[in-house]
Amino acid sequence: MKPKNSPAAWGAILAIALAVGSSPAFADGETLSAGGLTFYLGVVPAEIVQGHPPEHPERKMHGGEPRGRSMYHVMGAIFDAKTGQRVTDAAVRARVEEVGVTNEQKALEPMVIAGTVTYGNYFRMAGRGAFRIGVEVRRPGETRATTVQFMHQNR
C-alpha cells in the first residue's frame, strides 16, 4: 500500500532539488517498502549548492557545504506504509557503496524543507559506476531497525 501522501514525498524531494538549483532531470528517485515503512530516495549532485549566498539554508546543512569533487546529496522521505503518516522521529543511517570498490556510512540528518521532514547527507560518489545505498531506520521504542537497499547509477 502506498502512503496516502506519496505525491508529497516526491514533492519534498523535488522541492529540495529545485531549492538547491537543480532541475528534476538531476534527481534520481526510487521507492521501496519494508518493515511497514515506505522509503523515497533521491540523489542530486551536491555542487549545485555552491552558487548559493552564504545565508542560504542549504549551504549550512550537514555541517556545511561539501568539499571536494564527486559529492552528492542523498536524501529520503519515510512514511508509515499503513497510515501514510510521515516518519519524523527516526534515527536514519545510510551506507553508500560503489559496488566492489569503496563505501561510506553516516547518519542521514533530519531536514525541514517546505514544512516537512526529510533526511539527508552528503556522500562521495565518484565515477559512473553502480552504487548500492543501504538505508537503516530505527524508530523510537523499536528494538529492530528496518533496512532497504537501493541501487543508483551515476550518469
Backbone as a chain_set.jsonl record, in Angstrom:
{"seq": "MKPKNSPAAWGAILAIALAVGSSPAFADGETLSAGGLTFYLGVVPAEIVQGHPPEHPERKMHGGEPRGRSMYHVMGAIFDAKTGQRVTDAAVRARVEEVGVTNEQKALEPMVIAGTVTYGNYFRMAGRGAFRIGVEVRRPGETRATTVQFMHQNR", "coords": {"N": [[0.831, -1.171, 0.0], [0.651, 2.157, -0.903], [1.744, 5.201, 0.638], [-0.73, 7.603, 1.583], [-0.07, 10.216, 1.087], [1.948, 10.118, -0.854], [2.587, 11.633, -3.207], [3.336, 13.968, -1.944], [5.73, 13.231, -0.756], [7.47, 12.858, -2.946], [7.206, 15.399, -3.879], [8.465, 16.859, -1.842], [11.105, 15.924, -2.08], [11.657, 16.729, -4.707], [11.31, 19.45, -4.308], [13.501, 20.02, -2.709], [15.536, 19.486, -4.533], [14.984, 21.437, -6.469], [15.169, 23.722, -4.901], [17.851, 23.88, -4.376], [18.827, 24.481, -6.795], [18.814, 22.665, -8.878], [17.601, 20.888, -11.762], [14.673, 18.82, -12.323], [15.691, 16.735, -13.845], [18.123, 16.069, -12.782], [17.545, 14.757, -10.48], [17.401, 11.608, -8.989], [15.286, 9.025, -8.388], [13.68, 6.598, -6.304], [11.439, 4.162, -4.997], [10.904, 2.121, -2.2], [9.555, -0.468, -0.116], [9.472, -1.783, 3.19], [9.256, -3.607, 6.251], [6.933, -2.313, 7.172], [7.282, 0.312, 6.419], [7.569, 2.925, 3.98], [9.924, 4.002, 1.69], [11.312, 6.792, 0.103], [13.747, 7.731, -2.099], [16.166, 10.105, -3.088], [18.772, 11.394, -5.168], [21.068, 13.899, -5.709], [23.456, 16.003, -7.42], [25.868, 17.497, -5.31], [27.26, 19.839, -5.824], [25.574, 21.775, -6.705], [24.771, 23.415, -4.65], [26.763, 25.229, -4.265], [26.654, 27.721, -5.517], [24.942, 29.281, -4.051], [24.082, 32.076, -1.883], [25.897, 32.861, 1.197], [24.069, 32.86, 3.384], [22.033, 31.156, 2.687], [19.961, 28.369, 3.48], [20.626, 25.723, 2.582], [23.379, 25.794, 2.303], [24.308, 25.438, 4.807], [23.502, 23.015, 5.735], [24.075, 19.728, 7.081], [26.641, 20.058, 8.258], [27.741, 21.974, 6.661], [28.699, 23.293, 3.406], [29.654, 20.805, 1.103], [32.983, 19.61, 0.588], [35.317, 19.095, -2.018], [35.372, 16.891, -4.895], [32.85, 15.104, -6.778], [30.725, 14.852, -4.978], [27.568, 14.061, -3.585], [24.147, 14.739, -2.744], [22.361, 12.757, -0.777], [19.126, 11.885, -0.097], [16.101, 11.229, 1.723], [12.625, 10.479, 2.115], [10.423, 9.217, 4.531], [7.734, 7.072, 5.226], [4.975, 5.767, 7.126], [3.791, 2.815, 6.011], [1.221, 1.805, 6.248], [-0.497, 3.788, 7.343], [0.218, 6.086, 5.999], [1.363, 8.226, 7.211], [3.95, 10.596, 7.676], [7.232, 9.76, 8.723], [8.925, 11.209, 11.26], [10.593, 11.117, 13.405], [12.742, 9.36, 13.504], [15.878, 7.551, 13.805], [18.19, 7.611, 11.339], [20.343, 5.989, 9.12], [22.742, 5.76, 6.501], [24.454, 3.794, 4.098], [26.666, 4.173, 1.606], [27.848, 2.593, -1.138], [30.191, 2.046, -3.596], [29.848, -0.414, -5.803], [31.769, -3.1, -5.014], [34.044, -1.531, -4.619], [34.415, 1.003, -2.855], [33.145, 2.241, 0.337], [30.986, 4.254, 2.378], [29.675, 5.334, 5.426], [27.143, 7.033, 7.208], [25.084, 9.174, 9.299], [21.803, 10.001, 8.198], [20.613, 13.081, 8.301], [17.891, 14.844, 9.882], [16.003, 17.155, 7.952], [14.223, 20.119, 7.476], [12.195, 20.982, 4.992], [10.13, 23.0, 3.14], [8.266, 22.804, 5.192], [8.172, 20.098, 5.856], [9.605, 17.015, 7.088], [12.535, 15.592, 5.949], [15.231, 13.334, 5.353], [18.802, 13.528, 5.139], [22.184, 13.636, 3.712], [25.592, 14.343, 2.705], [27.501, 12.504, 0.355], [30.422, 10.997, -1.047], [30.552, 10.07, -4.347], [32.12, 8.907, -6.72], [32.787, 8.704, -10.213], [31.147, 6.777, -12.84], [29.974, 4.497, -11.991], [28.019, 1.783, -10.53], [26.153, 2.251, -7.585], [25.384, 1.086, -4.382], [22.946, 1.856, -2.095], [22.33, 1.612, 1.105], [19.81, 1.905, 3.488], [19.039, 2.458, 6.823], [16.604, 2.435, 9.293], [15.655, 3.368, 12.467], [13.126, 3.476, 14.645], [11.806, 5.305, 17.458], [11.485, 3.374, 20.412], [11.431, 0.938, 19.101], [12.962, -2.238, 18.743], [14.301, -3.373, 16.642], [15.926, -2.435, 13.631], [14.728, -1.19, 10.488], [15.601, -2.012, 7.236], [16.552, -1.115, 3.899], [17.666, -1.526, 0.504], [18.859, 0.409, -2.056], [19.63, 0.832, -5.525], [21.822, 2.863, -7.345], [22.761, 4.605, -10.234], [25.333, 6.519, -11.364], [25.236, 9.193, -13.665]], "CA": [[0.0, 0.0, 0.0], [1.422, 3.394, -0.967], [1.246, 6.212, 1.552], [-1.734, 8.475, 1.001], [0.549, 11.458, 0.643], [3.184, 9.847, -1.586], [2.989, 12.767, -4.034], [4.013, 14.935, -1.077], [7.112, 12.772, -0.568], [8.229, 13.231, -4.135], [7.198, 16.859, -3.919], [9.505, 17.338, -0.925], [12.416, 15.634, -2.67], [11.851, 17.629, -5.842], [11.477, 20.806, -3.771], [14.899, 20.135, -2.304], [16.344, 19.573, -5.753], [14.762, 22.74, -7.08], [15.633, 24.77, -3.996], [19.3, 23.994, -4.465], [19.2, 24.917, -8.123], [18.845, 21.571, -9.836], [16.377, 20.601, -12.485], [14.261, 17.456, -11.998], [16.483, 15.755, -14.576], [19.245, 15.661, -11.948], [17.07, 13.952, -9.353], [17.239, 10.188, -9.245], [14.417, 8.61, -7.308], [13.177, 5.242, -6.265], [10.597, 3.882, -3.847], [10.915, 0.747, -1.7], [8.84, -0.676, 1.14], [9.922, -2.893, 4.035], [9.013, -3.446, 7.675], [5.839, -1.386, 7.44], [7.673, 1.664, 6.028], [7.819, 3.197, 2.569], [11.084, 4.877, 1.558], [11.508, 7.511, -1.148], [15.14, 8.15, -2.1], [16.604, 10.985, -4.163], [20.209, 11.667, -5.196], [21.363, 15.041, -6.578], [24.835, 16.483, -7.263], [25.99, 18.473, -4.232], [27.854, 21.098, -6.25], [24.552, 22.77, -7.021], [24.609, 24.356, -3.534], [27.914, 26.113, -4.179], [26.353, 29.051, -6.021], [24.023, 29.997, -3.164], [24.699, 33.015, -0.947], [26.252, 32.217, 2.475], [22.944, 32.726, 4.322], [21.058, 30.181, 2.179], [19.964, 27.224, 4.404], [21.282, 24.53, 2.054], [24.83, 25.917, 2.462], [24.642, 25.121, 6.191], [23.049, 21.658, 6.063], [25.009, 18.598, 7.218], [27.988, 20.519, 8.565], [28.195, 22.966, 5.693], [28.882, 22.949, 2.01], [30.609, 19.709, 0.97], [34.263, 19.922, -0.045], [35.832, 18.066, -2.902], [34.645, 16.531, -6.111], [32.015, 13.892, -6.805], [29.865, 14.806, -3.799], [26.142, 14.0, -3.893], [23.228, 14.852, -1.617], [21.465, 11.605, -0.694], [18.034, 12.287, 0.795], [14.959, 10.337, 1.682], [11.412, 10.701, 2.893], [9.994, 7.925, 5.066], [6.327, 7.071, 5.613], [4.342, 4.548, 7.615], [3.136, 2.259, 4.826], [-0.188, 1.529, 6.516], [-1.279, 5.009, 7.596], [0.637, 7.166, 5.129], [1.94, 9.313, 8.011], [5.392, 10.809, 7.526], [8.058, 9.41, 9.877], [9.732, 12.402, 11.529], [11.333, 10.961, 14.663], [13.582, 8.163, 13.407], [17.325, 7.622, 13.61], [18.368, 7.075, 9.994], [21.735, 5.891, 8.662], [22.89, 5.249, 5.136], [25.768, 3.314, 3.668], [26.781, 4.308, 0.162], [28.947, 1.723, -1.553], [30.423, 1.783, -5.006], [29.841, -1.863, -5.781], [33.06, -3.74, -5.108], [35.169, -0.605, -4.555], [34.501, 1.758, -1.597], [31.871, 2.512, 0.993], [30.969, 5.309, 3.387], [28.45, 5.237, 6.221], [26.907, 8.159, 8.106], [23.682, 9.461, 9.602], [21.005, 10.894, 7.37], [20.13, 14.043, 9.289], [16.593, 15.436, 9.556], [15.984, 18.474, 7.335], [12.864, 20.605, 7.274], [12.063, 21.678, 3.723], [8.713, 23.248, 2.831], [7.455, 22.393, 6.328], [8.138, 18.651, 6.049], [10.887, 16.423, 7.464], [13.211, 14.662, 5.053], [16.532, 13.006, 5.919], [19.815, 13.582, 4.098], [23.58, 13.942, 3.992], [26.45, 14.336, 1.53], [28.358, 11.343, 0.181], [31.272, 10.992, -2.236], [30.149, 9.019, -5.29], [32.938, 9.214, -7.893], [32.68, 7.835, -11.382], [29.837, 6.448, -13.41], [29.655, 3.138, -11.598], [26.803, 1.481, -9.781], [26.268, 2.462, -6.151], [24.363, 0.493, -3.523], [22.651, 2.765, -0.989], [21.569, 0.93, 2.15], [19.223, 2.836, 4.448], [18.595, 1.802, 8.054], [15.739, 3.319, 10.078], [15.308, 2.89, 13.802], [12.118, 4.363, 15.243], [11.806, 5.258, 18.926], [10.752, 2.27, 21.027], [11.573, -0.308, 18.343], [14.225, -2.914, 19.028], [14.962, -3.736, 15.387], [15.921, -1.434, 12.57], [14.226, -1.587, 9.176], [16.601, -1.656, 6.233], [16.282, -1.311, 2.477], [18.83, -1.249, -0.331], [18.582, 0.999, -3.358], [20.748, 0.895, -6.465], [21.895, 4.151, -8.029], [23.767, 4.641, -11.285], [25.733, 7.884, -11.729], [25.132, 9.459, -15.107]], "C": [[0.885, 1.249, 0.0], [0.868, 4.375, 0.048], [0.27, 7.134, 0.833], [-1.118, 9.75, 0.452], [1.858, 11.209, -0.088], [3.531, 10.951, -2.571], [3.696, 13.844, -3.201], [5.459, 14.53, -0.844], [7.958, 13.163, -1.758], [8.253, 14.734, -4.282], [8.284, 17.433, -3.038], [10.888, 17.097, -1.509], [12.667, 16.536, -3.867], [11.999, 19.072, -5.385], [12.906, 21.031, -3.323], [15.767, 20.307, -3.535], [16.195, 20.94, -6.405], [15.28, 23.871, -6.212], [17.141, 24.946, -4.068], [19.76, 24.227, -5.892], [19.238, 23.837, -9.184], [17.555, 21.545, -10.636], [15.958, 19.186, -12.134], [15.063, 16.397, -12.741], [17.672, 15.266, -13.755], [18.808, 14.746, -10.814], [16.892, 12.515, -9.795], [16.384, 9.681, -8.111], [13.944, 7.184, -7.449], [12.372, 5.085, -4.988], [10.717, 2.404, -3.497], [10.118, 0.69, -0.411], [9.404, -1.886, 1.862], [9.536, -2.572, 5.467], [7.928, -2.443, 8.019], [6.158, 0.064, 7.098], [7.813, 1.747, 4.51], [8.895, 4.268, 2.49], [11.091, 5.498, 0.166], [12.93, 8.055, -1.108], [15.419, 9.019, -3.311], [18.098, 11.238, -4.036], [20.429, 12.811, -6.181], [22.814, 15.467, -6.378], [24.897, 17.585, -6.21], [26.553, 19.8, -4.702], [26.823, 22.165, -6.583], [24.306, 23.739, -5.865], [25.714, 25.404, -3.509], [27.642, 27.529, -4.674], [25.431, 29.865, -5.134], [24.763, 31.001, -2.294], [24.947, 32.338, 0.405], [25.08, 32.013, 3.432], [21.896, 31.709, 3.87], [21.112, 28.918, 3.037], [20.67, 25.985, 3.875], [22.803, 24.592, 2.202], [25.264, 25.523, 3.863], [24.249, 23.695, 6.592], [24.223, 20.698, 6.217], [26.458, 19.048, 7.426], [28.549, 21.503, 7.558], [28.39, 22.401, 4.311], [29.938, 21.852, 1.865], [31.854, 20.16, 0.218], [34.669, 18.765, -0.949], [34.916, 17.792, -4.077], [33.785, 15.291, -5.881], [31.161, 13.738, -5.553], [28.403, 14.865, -4.251], [25.343, 14.152, -2.613], [22.249, 13.687, -1.715], [20.389, 11.969, 0.315], [16.852, 11.356, 0.639], [13.82, 10.813, 2.547], [10.904, 9.324, 3.3], [8.569, 8.054, 5.576], [5.938, 5.74, 6.227], [3.507, 4.017, 6.459], [1.638, 2.044, 5.031], [-1.015, 2.811, 6.615], [-0.95, 6.151, 6.639], [1.25, 8.341, 5.882], [3.444, 9.379, 7.797], [6.104, 10.453, 8.819], [9.029, 10.567, 10.09], [10.652, 12.252, 12.733], [12.295, 9.778, 14.664], [15.066, 8.515, 13.4], [17.592, 6.912, 12.289], [19.852, 7.1, 9.64], [21.721, 5.366, 7.23], [24.317, 4.791, 4.924], [25.757, 3.374, 2.148], [28.034, 3.563, -0.266], [29.033, 1.681, -3.075], [30.678, 0.289, -5.084], [31.244, -2.409, -6.039], [34.255, -2.817, -4.956], [35.278, 0.053, -3.177], [33.14, 1.863, -0.944], [32.067, 3.581, 2.058], [29.63, 5.205, 4.111], [28.348, 6.451, 7.121], [25.412, 8.335, 8.332], [23.063, 10.28, 8.485], [20.3, 11.81, 8.357], [18.764, 14.584, 8.889], [16.776, 16.84, 8.982], [14.529, 18.88, 7.207], [12.873, 21.462, 6.025], [10.579, 21.793, 3.427], [7.808, 22.705, 3.933], [7.366, 20.902, 6.566], [9.539, 18.131, 6.361], [11.312, 15.409, 6.413], [14.586, 14.441, 5.668], [17.579, 13.063, 4.811], [21.215, 13.805, 4.623], [24.343, 13.867, 2.674], [27.339, 13.104, 1.532], [29.2, 11.524, -1.078], [30.86, 9.794, -3.088], [30.846, 9.302, -6.616], [32.668, 8.224, -9.018], [31.259, 7.57, -11.81], [29.393, 5.039, -13.026], [28.312, 3.011, -10.901], [27.091, 1.647, -8.29], [25.092, 1.796, -5.448], [24.185, 1.454, -2.352], [21.749, 2.017, -0.015], [21.081, 1.958, 3.154], [18.673, 2.034, 5.62], [17.817, 2.817, 8.884], [15.419, 2.647, 11.401], [14.359, 3.915, 14.417], [12.163, 4.235, 16.755], [10.952, 4.098, 19.437], [10.846, 0.954, 20.274], [12.936, -0.922, 18.618], [14.998, -3.262, 17.765], [14.861, -2.593, 14.395], [15.291, -2.038, 11.315], [15.246, -1.129, 8.153], [16.082, -1.924, 4.821], [17.573, -1.003, 1.726], [18.373, -0.766, -1.696], [19.827, 0.832, -4.229], [20.664, 2.223, -7.193], [23.012, 4.079, -9.058], [24.074, 6.104, -11.576], [25.657, 8.018, -13.237], [26.288, 10.293, -15.57]], "O": [[1.782, 1.366, 0.835], [-0.336, 4.391, 0.303], [0.414, 7.411, -0.358], [-1.596, 10.299, -0.54], [2.792, 12.002, 0.039], [4.721, 11.198, -2.766], [4.563, 14.552, -3.714], [6.33, 15.393, -0.743], [9.038, 13.733, -1.602], [9.24, 15.288, -4.767], [8.958, 18.386, -3.426], [11.751, 17.972, -1.441], [13.771, 17.055, -4.029], [12.735, 19.842, -6.003], [13.464, 22.109, -3.531], [16.636, 21.179, -3.573], [17.181, 21.531, -6.844], [15.775, 24.873, -6.728], [17.651, 26.044, -3.844], [20.958, 24.177, -6.173], [19.67, 24.102, -10.306], [16.543, 22.115, -10.227], [16.796, 18.403, -11.687], [15.107, 15.25, -12.295], [18.181, 14.171, -13.997], [19.633, 14.03, -10.247], [16.306, 12.239, -10.842], [16.736, 9.895, -6.951], [13.824, 6.643, -8.548], [12.601, 5.797, -4.011], [10.643, 1.54, -4.371], [10.016, 1.685, 0.306], [9.768, -2.884, 1.24], [9.49, -1.406, 5.857], [8.001, -1.789, 9.059], [5.389, 0.96, 7.447], [8.135, 0.761, 3.848], [8.797, 5.31, 3.137], [10.898, 4.803, -0.832], [13.285, 8.772, -0.173], [14.974, 8.722, -4.42], [18.631, 11.292, -2.927], [20.033, 12.72, -7.343], [23.353, 15.312, -5.282], [24.075, 18.501, -6.216], [26.344, 20.813, -4.034], [27.168, 23.337, -6.728], [23.693, 24.786, -6.071], [25.595, 26.389, -2.78], [28.348, 28.456, -4.277], [25.161, 31.028, -5.433], [25.942, 30.809, -1.995], [24.286, 31.352, 0.731], [25.102, 31.07, 4.222], [20.956, 31.432, 4.616], [22.207, 28.424, 3.307], [21.268, 25.251, 4.663], [23.456, 23.549, 2.225], [26.451, 25.295, 4.1], [24.623, 23.226, 7.667], [25.247, 20.85, 5.551], [27.382, 18.484, 6.839], [29.735, 21.827, 7.611], [28.264, 21.198, 4.079], [31.015, 21.962, 2.451], [31.777, 20.995, -0.683], [34.388, 17.602, -0.658], [33.845, 18.381, -4.222], [33.974, 14.543, -4.921], [30.9, 12.619, -5.114], [28.047, 15.609, -5.165], [25.787, 13.754, -1.536], [21.416, 13.636, -2.62], [20.696, 12.321, 1.454], [16.626, 10.774, -0.422], [14.02, 11.462, 3.573], [10.949, 8.379, 2.512], [8.229, 9.014, 6.267], [6.507, 4.703, 5.886], [2.607, 4.706, 5.98], [0.871, 2.1, 4.07], [-2.099, 2.906, 6.04], [-1.744, 7.079, 6.481], [1.619, 9.343, 5.27], [4.124, 8.354, 7.743], [5.633, 10.804, 9.901], [9.849, 10.872, 9.224], [11.413, 13.167, 13.047], [12.625, 9.253, 15.728], [15.456, 9.625, 13.039], [17.257, 5.737, 12.138], [20.531, 8.108, 9.836], [20.82, 4.636, 6.816], [25.259, 5.335, 5.5], [24.951, 2.717, 1.489], [29.139, 3.864, 0.186], [28.069, 1.325, -3.753], [31.631, -0.212, -4.486], [31.826, -2.217, -7.107], [35.388, -3.262, -5.144], [36.161, -0.314, -2.401], [32.112, 1.611, -1.573], [33.169, 3.781, 2.567], [28.587, 5.013, 3.487], [29.335, 6.863, 7.73], [24.587, 7.729, 7.649], [23.714, 11.143, 7.898], [19.482, 11.357, 9.157], [18.493, 14.767, 7.702], [17.6, 17.615, 9.466], [13.686, 18.053, 6.859], [13.48, 22.533, 5.996], [9.855, 20.798, 3.459], [6.717, 22.206, 3.657], [6.568, 20.463, 7.394], [10.537, 18.726, 5.952], [10.563, 14.505, 6.043], [15.059, 15.282, 6.432], [17.294, 12.694, 3.672], [21.423, 14.117, 5.795], [23.822, 13.396, 1.664], [27.866, 12.705, 2.571], [28.752, 12.127, -2.054], [30.823, 8.658, -2.615], [30.245, 9.867, -7.53], [32.362, 7.056, -8.781], [30.301, 8.07, -11.22], [28.523, 4.461, -13.678], [27.581, 3.984, -10.712], [28.142, 1.233, -7.8], [23.945, 1.931, -5.874], [25.157, 1.823, -1.694], [20.563, 1.814, -0.274], [21.858, 2.791, 3.62], [17.939, 1.062, 5.437], [18.3, 3.918, 9.147], [14.969, 1.502, 11.442], [14.733, 5.06, 14.673], [12.517, 3.18, 17.282], [9.841, 3.871, 18.957], [10.374, -0.065, 20.778], [13.94, -0.215, 18.713], [16.216, -3.429, 17.81], [13.857, -1.884, 14.328], [15.323, -3.253, 11.115], [15.705, 0.012, 8.195], [15.285, -2.834, 4.591], [18.456, -0.313, 2.237], [17.61, -1.435, -2.394], [20.94, 0.708, -3.719], [19.588, 2.658, -7.604], [24.088, 3.551, -8.777], [23.188, 6.854, -11.986], [25.97, 7.089, -13.983], [26.378, 10.622, -16.753]]}, "num_chains": 1, "name": "protein.A"}
